[in-house]
mmCIF file of C-alpha atoms and ligand atoms in Angstrom:
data_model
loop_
_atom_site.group_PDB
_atom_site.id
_atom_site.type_symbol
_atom_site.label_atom_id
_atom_site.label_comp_id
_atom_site.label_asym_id
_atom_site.label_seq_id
_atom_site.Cartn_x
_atom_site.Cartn_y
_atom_site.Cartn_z
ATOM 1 C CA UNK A 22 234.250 47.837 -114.557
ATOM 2 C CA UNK A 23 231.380 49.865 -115.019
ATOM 3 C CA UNK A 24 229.296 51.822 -112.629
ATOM 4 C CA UNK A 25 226.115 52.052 -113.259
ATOM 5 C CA UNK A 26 223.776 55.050 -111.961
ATOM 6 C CA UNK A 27 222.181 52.754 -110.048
ATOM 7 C CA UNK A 28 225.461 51.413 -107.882
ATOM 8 C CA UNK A 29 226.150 55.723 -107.682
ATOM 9 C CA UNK A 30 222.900 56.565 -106.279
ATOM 10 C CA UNK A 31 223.178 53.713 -103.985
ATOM 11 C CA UNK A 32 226.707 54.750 -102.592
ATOM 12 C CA UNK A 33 225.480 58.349 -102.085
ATOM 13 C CA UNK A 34 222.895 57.381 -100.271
ATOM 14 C CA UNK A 35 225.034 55.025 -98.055
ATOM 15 C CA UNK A 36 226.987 58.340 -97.819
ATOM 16 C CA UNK A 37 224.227 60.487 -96.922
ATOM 17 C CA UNK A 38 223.145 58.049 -94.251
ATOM 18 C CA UNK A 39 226.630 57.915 -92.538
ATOM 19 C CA UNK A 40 227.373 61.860 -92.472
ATOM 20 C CA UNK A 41 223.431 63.359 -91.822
ATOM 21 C CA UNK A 42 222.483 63.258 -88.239
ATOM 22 C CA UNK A 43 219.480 65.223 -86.465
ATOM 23 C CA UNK A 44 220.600 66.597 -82.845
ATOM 24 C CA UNK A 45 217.504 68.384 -81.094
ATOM 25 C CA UNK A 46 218.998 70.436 -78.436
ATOM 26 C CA UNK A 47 216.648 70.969 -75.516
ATOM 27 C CA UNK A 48 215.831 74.717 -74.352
ATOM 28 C CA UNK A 49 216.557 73.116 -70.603
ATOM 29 C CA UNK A 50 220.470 72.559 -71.428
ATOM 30 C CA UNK A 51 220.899 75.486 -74.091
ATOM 31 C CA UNK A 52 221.887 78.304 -71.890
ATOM 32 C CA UNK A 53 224.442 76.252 -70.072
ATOM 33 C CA UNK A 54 226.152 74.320 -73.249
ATOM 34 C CA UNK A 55 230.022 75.054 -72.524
ATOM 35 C CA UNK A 56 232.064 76.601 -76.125
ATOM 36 C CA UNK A 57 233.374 73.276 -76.029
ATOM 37 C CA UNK A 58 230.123 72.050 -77.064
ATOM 38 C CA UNK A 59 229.986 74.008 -79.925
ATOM 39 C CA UNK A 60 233.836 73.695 -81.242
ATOM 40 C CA UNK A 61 232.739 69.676 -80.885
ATOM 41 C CA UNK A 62 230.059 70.112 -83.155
ATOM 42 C CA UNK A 63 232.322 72.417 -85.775
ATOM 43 C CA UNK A 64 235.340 70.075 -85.468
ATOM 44 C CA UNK A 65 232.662 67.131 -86.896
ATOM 45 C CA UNK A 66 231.625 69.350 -89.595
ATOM 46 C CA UNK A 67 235.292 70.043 -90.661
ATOM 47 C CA UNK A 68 235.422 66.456 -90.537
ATOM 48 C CA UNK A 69 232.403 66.495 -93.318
ATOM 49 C CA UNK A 70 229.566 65.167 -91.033
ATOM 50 C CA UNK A 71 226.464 67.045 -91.590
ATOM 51 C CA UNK A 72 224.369 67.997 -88.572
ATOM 52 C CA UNK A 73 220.656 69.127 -88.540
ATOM 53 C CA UNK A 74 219.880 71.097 -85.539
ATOM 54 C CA UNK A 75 216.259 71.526 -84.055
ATOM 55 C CA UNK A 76 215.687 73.509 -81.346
ATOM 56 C CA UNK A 77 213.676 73.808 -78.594
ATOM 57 C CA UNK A 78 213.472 76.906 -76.303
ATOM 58 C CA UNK A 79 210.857 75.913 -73.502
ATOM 59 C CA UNK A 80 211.883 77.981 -70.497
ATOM 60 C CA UNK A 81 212.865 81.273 -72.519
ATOM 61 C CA UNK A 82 208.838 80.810 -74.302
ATOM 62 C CA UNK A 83 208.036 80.825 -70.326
ATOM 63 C CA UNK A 84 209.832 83.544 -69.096
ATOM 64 C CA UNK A 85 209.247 85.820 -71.821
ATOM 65 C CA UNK A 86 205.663 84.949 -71.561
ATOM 66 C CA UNK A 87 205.771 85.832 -67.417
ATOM 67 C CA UNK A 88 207.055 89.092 -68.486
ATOM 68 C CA UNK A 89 204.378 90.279 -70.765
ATOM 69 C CA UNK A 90 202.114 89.060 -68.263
ATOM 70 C CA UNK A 91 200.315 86.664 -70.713
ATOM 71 C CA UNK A 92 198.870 83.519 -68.636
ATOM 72 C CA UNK A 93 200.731 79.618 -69.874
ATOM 73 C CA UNK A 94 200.118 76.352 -69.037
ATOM 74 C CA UNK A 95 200.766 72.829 -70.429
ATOM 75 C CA UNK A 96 198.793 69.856 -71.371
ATOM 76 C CA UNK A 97 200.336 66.918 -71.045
ATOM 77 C CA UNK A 98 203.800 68.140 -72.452
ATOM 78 C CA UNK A 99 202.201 70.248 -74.962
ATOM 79 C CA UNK A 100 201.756 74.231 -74.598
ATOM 80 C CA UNK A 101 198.494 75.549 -74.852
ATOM 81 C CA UNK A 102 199.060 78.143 -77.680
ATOM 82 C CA UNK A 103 196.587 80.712 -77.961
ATOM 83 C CA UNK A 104 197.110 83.164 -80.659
ATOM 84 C CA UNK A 105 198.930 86.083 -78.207
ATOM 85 C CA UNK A 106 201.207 82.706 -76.886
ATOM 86 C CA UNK A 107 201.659 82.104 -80.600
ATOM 87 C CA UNK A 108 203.544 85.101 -81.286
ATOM 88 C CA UNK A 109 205.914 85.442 -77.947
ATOM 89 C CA UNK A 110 206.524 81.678 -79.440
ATOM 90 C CA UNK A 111 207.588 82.374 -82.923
ATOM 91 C CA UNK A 112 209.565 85.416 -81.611
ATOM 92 C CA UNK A 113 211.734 83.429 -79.025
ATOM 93 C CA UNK A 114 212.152 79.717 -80.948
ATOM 94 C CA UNK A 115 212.783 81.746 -84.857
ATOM 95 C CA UNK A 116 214.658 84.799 -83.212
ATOM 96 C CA UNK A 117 216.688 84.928 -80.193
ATOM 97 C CA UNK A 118 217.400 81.220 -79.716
ATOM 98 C CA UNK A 119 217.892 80.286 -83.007
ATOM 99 C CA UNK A 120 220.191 83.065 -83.686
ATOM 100 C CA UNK A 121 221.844 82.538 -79.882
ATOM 101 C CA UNK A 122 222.752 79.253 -81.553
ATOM 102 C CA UNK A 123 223.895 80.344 -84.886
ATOM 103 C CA UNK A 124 226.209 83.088 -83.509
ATOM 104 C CA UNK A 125 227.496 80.314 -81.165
ATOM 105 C CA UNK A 126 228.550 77.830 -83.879
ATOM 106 C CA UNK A 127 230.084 81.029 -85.941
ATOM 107 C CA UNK A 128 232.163 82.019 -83.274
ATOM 108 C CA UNK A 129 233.251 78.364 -83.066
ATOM 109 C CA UNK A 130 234.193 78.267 -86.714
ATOM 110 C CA UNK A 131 231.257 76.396 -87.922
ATOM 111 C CA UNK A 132 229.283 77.306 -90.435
ATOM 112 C CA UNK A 133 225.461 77.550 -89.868
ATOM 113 C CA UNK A 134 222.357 78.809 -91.090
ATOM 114 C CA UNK A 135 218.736 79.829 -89.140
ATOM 115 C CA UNK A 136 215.264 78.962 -90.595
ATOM 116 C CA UNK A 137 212.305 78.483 -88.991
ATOM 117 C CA UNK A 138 209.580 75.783 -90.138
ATOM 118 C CA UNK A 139 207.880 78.840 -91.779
ATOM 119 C CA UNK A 140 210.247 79.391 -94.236
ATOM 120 C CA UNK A 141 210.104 77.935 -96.894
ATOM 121 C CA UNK A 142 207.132 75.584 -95.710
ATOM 122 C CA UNK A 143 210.000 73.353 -94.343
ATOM 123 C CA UNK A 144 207.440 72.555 -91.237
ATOM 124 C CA UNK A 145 204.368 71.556 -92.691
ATOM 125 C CA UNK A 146 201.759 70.940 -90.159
ATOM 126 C CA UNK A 147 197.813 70.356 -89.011
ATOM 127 C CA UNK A 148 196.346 70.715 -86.072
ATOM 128 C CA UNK A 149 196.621 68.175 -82.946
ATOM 129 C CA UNK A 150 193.853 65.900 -82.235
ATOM 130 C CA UNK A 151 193.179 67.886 -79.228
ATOM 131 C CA UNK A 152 193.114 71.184 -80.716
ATOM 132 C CA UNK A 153 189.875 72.415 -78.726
ATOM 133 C CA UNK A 154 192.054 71.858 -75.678
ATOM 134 C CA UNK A 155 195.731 73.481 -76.463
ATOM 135 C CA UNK A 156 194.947 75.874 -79.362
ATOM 136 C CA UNK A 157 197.512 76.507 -82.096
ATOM 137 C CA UNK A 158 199.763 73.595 -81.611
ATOM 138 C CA UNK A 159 200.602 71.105 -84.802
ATOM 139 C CA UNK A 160 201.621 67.944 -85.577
ATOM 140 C CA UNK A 161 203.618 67.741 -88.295
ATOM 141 C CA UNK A 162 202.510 66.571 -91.940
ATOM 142 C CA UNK A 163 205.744 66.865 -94.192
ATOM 143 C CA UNK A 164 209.304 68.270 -93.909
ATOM 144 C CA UNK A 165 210.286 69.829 -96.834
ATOM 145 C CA UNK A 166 213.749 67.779 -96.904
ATOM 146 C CA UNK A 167 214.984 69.509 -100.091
ATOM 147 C CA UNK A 168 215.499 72.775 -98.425
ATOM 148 C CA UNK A 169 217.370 71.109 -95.517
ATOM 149 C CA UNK A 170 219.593 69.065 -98.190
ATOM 150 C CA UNK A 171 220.005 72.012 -100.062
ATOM 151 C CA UNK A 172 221.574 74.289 -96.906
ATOM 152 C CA UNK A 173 223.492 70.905 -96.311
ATOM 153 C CA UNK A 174 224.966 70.607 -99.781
ATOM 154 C CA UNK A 175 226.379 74.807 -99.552
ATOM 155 C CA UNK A 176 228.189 73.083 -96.331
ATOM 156 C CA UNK A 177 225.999 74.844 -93.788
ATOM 157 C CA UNK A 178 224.169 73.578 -90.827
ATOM 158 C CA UNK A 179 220.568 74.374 -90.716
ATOM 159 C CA UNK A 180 219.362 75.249 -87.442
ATOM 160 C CA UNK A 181 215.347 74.487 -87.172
ATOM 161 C CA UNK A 182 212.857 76.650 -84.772
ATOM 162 C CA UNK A 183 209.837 74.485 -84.366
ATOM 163 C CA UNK A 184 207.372 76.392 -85.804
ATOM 164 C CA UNK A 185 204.881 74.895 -88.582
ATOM 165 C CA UNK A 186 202.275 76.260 -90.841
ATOM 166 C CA UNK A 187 199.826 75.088 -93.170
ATOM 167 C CA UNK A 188 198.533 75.665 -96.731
ATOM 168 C CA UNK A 189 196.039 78.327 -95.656
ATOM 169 C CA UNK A 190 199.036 80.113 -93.975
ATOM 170 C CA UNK A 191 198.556 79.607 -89.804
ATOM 171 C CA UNK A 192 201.189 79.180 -88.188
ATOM 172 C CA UNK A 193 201.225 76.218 -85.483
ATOM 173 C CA UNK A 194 203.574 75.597 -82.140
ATOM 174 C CA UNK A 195 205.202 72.095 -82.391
ATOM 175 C CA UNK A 196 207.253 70.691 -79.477
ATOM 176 C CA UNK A 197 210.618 70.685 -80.336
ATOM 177 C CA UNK A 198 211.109 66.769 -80.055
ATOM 178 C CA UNK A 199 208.291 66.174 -82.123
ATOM 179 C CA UNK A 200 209.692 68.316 -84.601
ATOM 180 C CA UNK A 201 212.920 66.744 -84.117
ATOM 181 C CA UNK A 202 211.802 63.582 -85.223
ATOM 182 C CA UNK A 203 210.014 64.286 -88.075
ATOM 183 C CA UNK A 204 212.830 66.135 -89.344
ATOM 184 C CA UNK A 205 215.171 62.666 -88.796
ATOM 185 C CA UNK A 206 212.638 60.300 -90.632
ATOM 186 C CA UNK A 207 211.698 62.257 -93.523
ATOM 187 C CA UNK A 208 215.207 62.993 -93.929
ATOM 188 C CA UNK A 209 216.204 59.557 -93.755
ATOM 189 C CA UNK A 210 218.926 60.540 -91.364
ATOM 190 C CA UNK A 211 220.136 56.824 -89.094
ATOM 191 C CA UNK A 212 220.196 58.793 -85.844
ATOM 192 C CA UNK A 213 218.617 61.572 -83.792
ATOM 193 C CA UNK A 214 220.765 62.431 -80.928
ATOM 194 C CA UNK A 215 218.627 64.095 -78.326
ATOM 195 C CA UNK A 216 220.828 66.892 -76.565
ATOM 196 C CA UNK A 217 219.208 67.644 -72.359
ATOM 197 C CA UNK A 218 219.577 68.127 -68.861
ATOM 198 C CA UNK A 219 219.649 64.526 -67.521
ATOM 199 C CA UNK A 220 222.354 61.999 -68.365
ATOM 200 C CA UNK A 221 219.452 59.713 -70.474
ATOM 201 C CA UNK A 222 216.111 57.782 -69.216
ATOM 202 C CA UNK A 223 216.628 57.321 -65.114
ATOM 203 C CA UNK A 224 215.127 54.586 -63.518
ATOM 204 C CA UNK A 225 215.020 53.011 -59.877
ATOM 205 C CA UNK A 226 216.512 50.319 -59.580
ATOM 206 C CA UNK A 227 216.142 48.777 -56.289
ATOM 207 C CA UNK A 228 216.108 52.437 -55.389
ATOM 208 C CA UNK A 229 219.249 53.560 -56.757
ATOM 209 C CA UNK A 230 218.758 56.047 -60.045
ATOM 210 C CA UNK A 231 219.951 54.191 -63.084
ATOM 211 C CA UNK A 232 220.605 55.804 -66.731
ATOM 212 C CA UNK A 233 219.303 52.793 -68.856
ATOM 213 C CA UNK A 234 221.919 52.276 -71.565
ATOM 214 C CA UNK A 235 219.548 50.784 -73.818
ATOM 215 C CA UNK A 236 215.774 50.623 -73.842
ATOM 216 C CA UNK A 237 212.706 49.039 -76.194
ATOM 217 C CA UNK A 238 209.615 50.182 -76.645
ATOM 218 C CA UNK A 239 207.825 48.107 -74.423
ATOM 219 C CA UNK A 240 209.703 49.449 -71.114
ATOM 220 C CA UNK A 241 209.372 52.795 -72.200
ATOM 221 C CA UNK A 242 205.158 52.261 -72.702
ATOM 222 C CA UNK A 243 205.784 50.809 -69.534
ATOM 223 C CA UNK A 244 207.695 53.333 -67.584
ATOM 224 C CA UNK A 245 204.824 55.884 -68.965
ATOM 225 C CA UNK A 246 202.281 53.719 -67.300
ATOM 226 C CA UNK A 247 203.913 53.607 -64.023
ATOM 227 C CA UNK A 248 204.848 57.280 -64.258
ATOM 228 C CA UNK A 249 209.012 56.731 -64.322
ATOM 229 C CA UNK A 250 208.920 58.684 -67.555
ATOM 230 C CA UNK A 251 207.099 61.895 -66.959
ATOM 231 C CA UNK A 252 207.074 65.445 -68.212
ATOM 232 C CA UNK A 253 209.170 66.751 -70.744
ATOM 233 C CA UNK A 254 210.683 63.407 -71.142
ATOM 234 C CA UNK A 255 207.114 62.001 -72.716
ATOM 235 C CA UNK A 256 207.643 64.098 -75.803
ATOM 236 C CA UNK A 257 211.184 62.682 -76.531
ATOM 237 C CA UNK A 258 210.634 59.129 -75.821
ATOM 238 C CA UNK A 259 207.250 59.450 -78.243
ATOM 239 C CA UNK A 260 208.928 60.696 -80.597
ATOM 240 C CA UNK A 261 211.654 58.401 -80.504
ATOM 241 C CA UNK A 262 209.478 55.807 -80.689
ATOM 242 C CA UNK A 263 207.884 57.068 -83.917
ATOM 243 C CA UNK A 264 210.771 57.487 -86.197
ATOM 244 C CA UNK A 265 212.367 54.320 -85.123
ATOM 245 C CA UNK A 266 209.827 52.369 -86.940
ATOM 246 C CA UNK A 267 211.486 53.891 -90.150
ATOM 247 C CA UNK A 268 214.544 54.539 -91.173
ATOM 248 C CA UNK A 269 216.048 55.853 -88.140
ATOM 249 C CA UNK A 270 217.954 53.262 -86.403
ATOM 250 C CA UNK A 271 218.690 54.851 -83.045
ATOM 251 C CA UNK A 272 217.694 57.779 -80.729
ATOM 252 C CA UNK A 273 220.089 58.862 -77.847
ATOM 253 C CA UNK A 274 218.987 60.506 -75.450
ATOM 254 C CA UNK A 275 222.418 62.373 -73.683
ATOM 255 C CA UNK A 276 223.579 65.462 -71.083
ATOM 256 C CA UNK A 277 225.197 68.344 -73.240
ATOM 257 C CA UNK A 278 227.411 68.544 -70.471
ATOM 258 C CA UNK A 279 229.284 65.841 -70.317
ATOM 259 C CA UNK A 280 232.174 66.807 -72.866
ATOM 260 C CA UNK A 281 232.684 66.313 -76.507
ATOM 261 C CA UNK A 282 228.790 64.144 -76.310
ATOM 262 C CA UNK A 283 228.397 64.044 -79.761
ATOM 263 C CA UNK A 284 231.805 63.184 -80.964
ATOM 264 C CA UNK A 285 231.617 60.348 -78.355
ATOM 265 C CA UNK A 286 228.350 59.405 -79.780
ATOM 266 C CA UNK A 287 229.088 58.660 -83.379
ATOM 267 C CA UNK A 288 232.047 56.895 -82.535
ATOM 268 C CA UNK A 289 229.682 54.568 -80.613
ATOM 269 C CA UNK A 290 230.996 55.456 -76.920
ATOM 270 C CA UNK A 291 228.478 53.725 -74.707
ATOM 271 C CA UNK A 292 226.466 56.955 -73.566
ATOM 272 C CA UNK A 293 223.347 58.053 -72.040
ATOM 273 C CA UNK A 294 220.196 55.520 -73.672
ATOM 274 C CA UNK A 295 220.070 54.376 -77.136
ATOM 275 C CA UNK A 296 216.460 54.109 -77.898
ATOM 276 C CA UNK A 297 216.113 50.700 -80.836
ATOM 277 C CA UNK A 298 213.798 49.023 -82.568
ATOM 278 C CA UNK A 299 214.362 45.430 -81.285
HETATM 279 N N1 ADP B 6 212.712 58.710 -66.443
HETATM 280 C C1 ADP B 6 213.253 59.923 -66.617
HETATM 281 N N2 ADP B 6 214.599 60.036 -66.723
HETATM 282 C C2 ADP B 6 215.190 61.248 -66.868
HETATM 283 N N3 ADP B 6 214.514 62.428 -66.906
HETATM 284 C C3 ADP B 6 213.165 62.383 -66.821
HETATM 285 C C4 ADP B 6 212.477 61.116 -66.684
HETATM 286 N N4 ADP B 6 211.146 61.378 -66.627
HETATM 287 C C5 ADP B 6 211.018 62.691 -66.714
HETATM 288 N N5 ADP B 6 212.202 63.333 -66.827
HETATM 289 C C6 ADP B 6 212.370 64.782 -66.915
HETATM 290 O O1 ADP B 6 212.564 65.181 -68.266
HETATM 291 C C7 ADP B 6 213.361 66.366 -68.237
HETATM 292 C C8 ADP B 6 213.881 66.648 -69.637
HETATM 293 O O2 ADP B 6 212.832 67.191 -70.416
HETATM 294 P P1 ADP B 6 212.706 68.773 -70.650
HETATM 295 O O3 ADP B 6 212.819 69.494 -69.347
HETATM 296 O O4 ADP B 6 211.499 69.025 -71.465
HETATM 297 O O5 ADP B 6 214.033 69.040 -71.432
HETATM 298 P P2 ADP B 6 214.356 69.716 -72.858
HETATM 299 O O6 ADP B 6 214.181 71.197 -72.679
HETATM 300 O O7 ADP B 6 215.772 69.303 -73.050
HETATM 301 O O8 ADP B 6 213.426 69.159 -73.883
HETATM 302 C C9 ADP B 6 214.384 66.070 -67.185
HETATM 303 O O9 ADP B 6 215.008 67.224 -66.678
HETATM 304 C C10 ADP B 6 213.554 65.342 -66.120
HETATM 305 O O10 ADP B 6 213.040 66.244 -65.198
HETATM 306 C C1 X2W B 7 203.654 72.716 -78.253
HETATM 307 C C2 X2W B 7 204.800 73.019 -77.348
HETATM 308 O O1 X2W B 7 204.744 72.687 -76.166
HETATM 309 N N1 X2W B 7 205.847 73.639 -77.875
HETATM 310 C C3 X2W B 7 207.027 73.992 -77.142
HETATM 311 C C4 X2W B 7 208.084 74.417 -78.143
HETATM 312 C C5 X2W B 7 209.472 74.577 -77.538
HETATM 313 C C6 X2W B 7 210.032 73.268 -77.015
HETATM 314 O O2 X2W B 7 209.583 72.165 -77.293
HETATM 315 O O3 X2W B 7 211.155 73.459 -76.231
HETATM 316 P P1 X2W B 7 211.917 72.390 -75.333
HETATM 317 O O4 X2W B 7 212.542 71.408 -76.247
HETATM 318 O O5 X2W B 7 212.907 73.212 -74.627
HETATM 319 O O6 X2W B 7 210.926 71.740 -74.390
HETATM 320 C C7 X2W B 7 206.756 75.153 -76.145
HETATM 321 O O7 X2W B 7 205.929 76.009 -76.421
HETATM 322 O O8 X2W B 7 207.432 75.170 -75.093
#
């Protein structure tokens, strides 16, 4: 029998799409993740899954900013970044957390590796629509997926800080789901698992507080419109939304507390909601 190249690339790539996940891990669970957590996410690396870690960092941006005495507020999920905000931003998401969580999945025995979106122009980004409004906050135009293969392929996890920048060098604040998801679809990863404080999306059902196993798209637009899905959970379910109409399959949504999550996750375990294109 002979393989061709073709048949090769093809299984790699069926490979690739088993073992690569995205997790975004939410700055509102981060401080509380048990060790557990972490010798989870090194026992699935030993097993040769490959996570991608972004990062968000929202309340440490916040109380570092309350410190310095510099003024925040957000618009409609998003921070308004001027260019003092901007650099209490890059210092908290590209040094303390993201080195809080490398030195956490070292002492675990994993093996992982910081960036931010700078380096390397892995986060390439523009402006938001409403720039005029929030300042120095980005949407994301490409993700330089080589680099993030390339940490992959030394058998490290890269672990992403949210920042972007663009060809004339300025450097942009993305919201850390957002950034999540771009990462998953232009890495053509089949699932973003979306680490936070709540056990998934909540909803009222004849006024007891449900965690929907599974939602569309249509009940989340919905639940935006009625005002069920508010705050910090608009960016995620927007974001989920996006990348599922490519080649990400599913987004869960799931509480870092509840033990070995991810591990129950890829083997399917019925857990938190499974955002799907249907
Ligand atoms: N329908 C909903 N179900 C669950 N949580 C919701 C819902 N709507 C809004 N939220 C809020 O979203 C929060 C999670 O978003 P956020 O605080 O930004 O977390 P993270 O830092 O993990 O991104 C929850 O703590 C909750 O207050
Ligand atoms: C533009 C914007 O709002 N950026 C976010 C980036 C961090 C983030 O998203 O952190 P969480 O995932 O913990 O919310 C911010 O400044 O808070």
């Amino acid at each position: 029998m002979t393989i061709t190249q073709d048949t090769l690339k093809k299984n790699n790539e069926a490979q690739k799409d088993i073992r690569t996940f995205v997790m975004k891990c939410g700055g509102s669970t981060l401080a509380a993740l048990p060790d557990a957590f972490f010798e989870d996410l090194q026992k699935l690396q030993a097993e040769g899954m490959q996570p991608v870690i972004v990062h968000g960092g929202g309340p440490a941006i916040s109380e570092n900013l309350a410190k310095l005495g510099i003024e925040t507020e957000f618009v409609n999920g998003l921070r308004k970044t001027t260019e003092p905000v901007l650099d209490v931003v890059e210092m908290v998401l590209a040094g303390s957390i993201n080195k809080q969580i490398v030195r956490r999945i070292q002492s675990s025995g994993g093996k992982a590796l910081g960036l931010s979106g700078v380096d390397g122009g892995l986060i390439q980004a523009k402006p938001v629509s409403n720039h005029a409004e929030v300042g120095h906050v980005g949407d994301v135009t490409r993700i330089e997926a080589s680099i993030i293969q390339g940490v992959l392929d030394m058998g490290y996890m890269p672990i992403i800080a949210p920042i972007g920048i663009d060809g004339d060098g300025q450097r942009y604040n993305i919201n850390a789901d957002t950034a999540a998801g771009a990462v998953a679809s232009h890495l053509g990863a089949s699932r973003l698992i979306v680490v936070t404080d709540v056990p998934g999306i909540m909803k009222n059902v004849n006024g007891v507080k449900k965690v929907l196993g599974t939602v569309a798209v249509q009940e989340i637009q919905d639940m935006i419109q009625t005002g069920e899905i508010y705050g910090g959970m608009i960016p995620k379910v927007k974001a989920a939304i996006e990348c599922i109409q490519g080649k990400v399959k599913e987004v869960i949504i799931v509480d870092g507390s509840e033990p070995s999550v991810l591990s129950r996750v890829l083997q399917g375990e019925v857990i938190g909601t499974r955002i799907v294109r249907m």
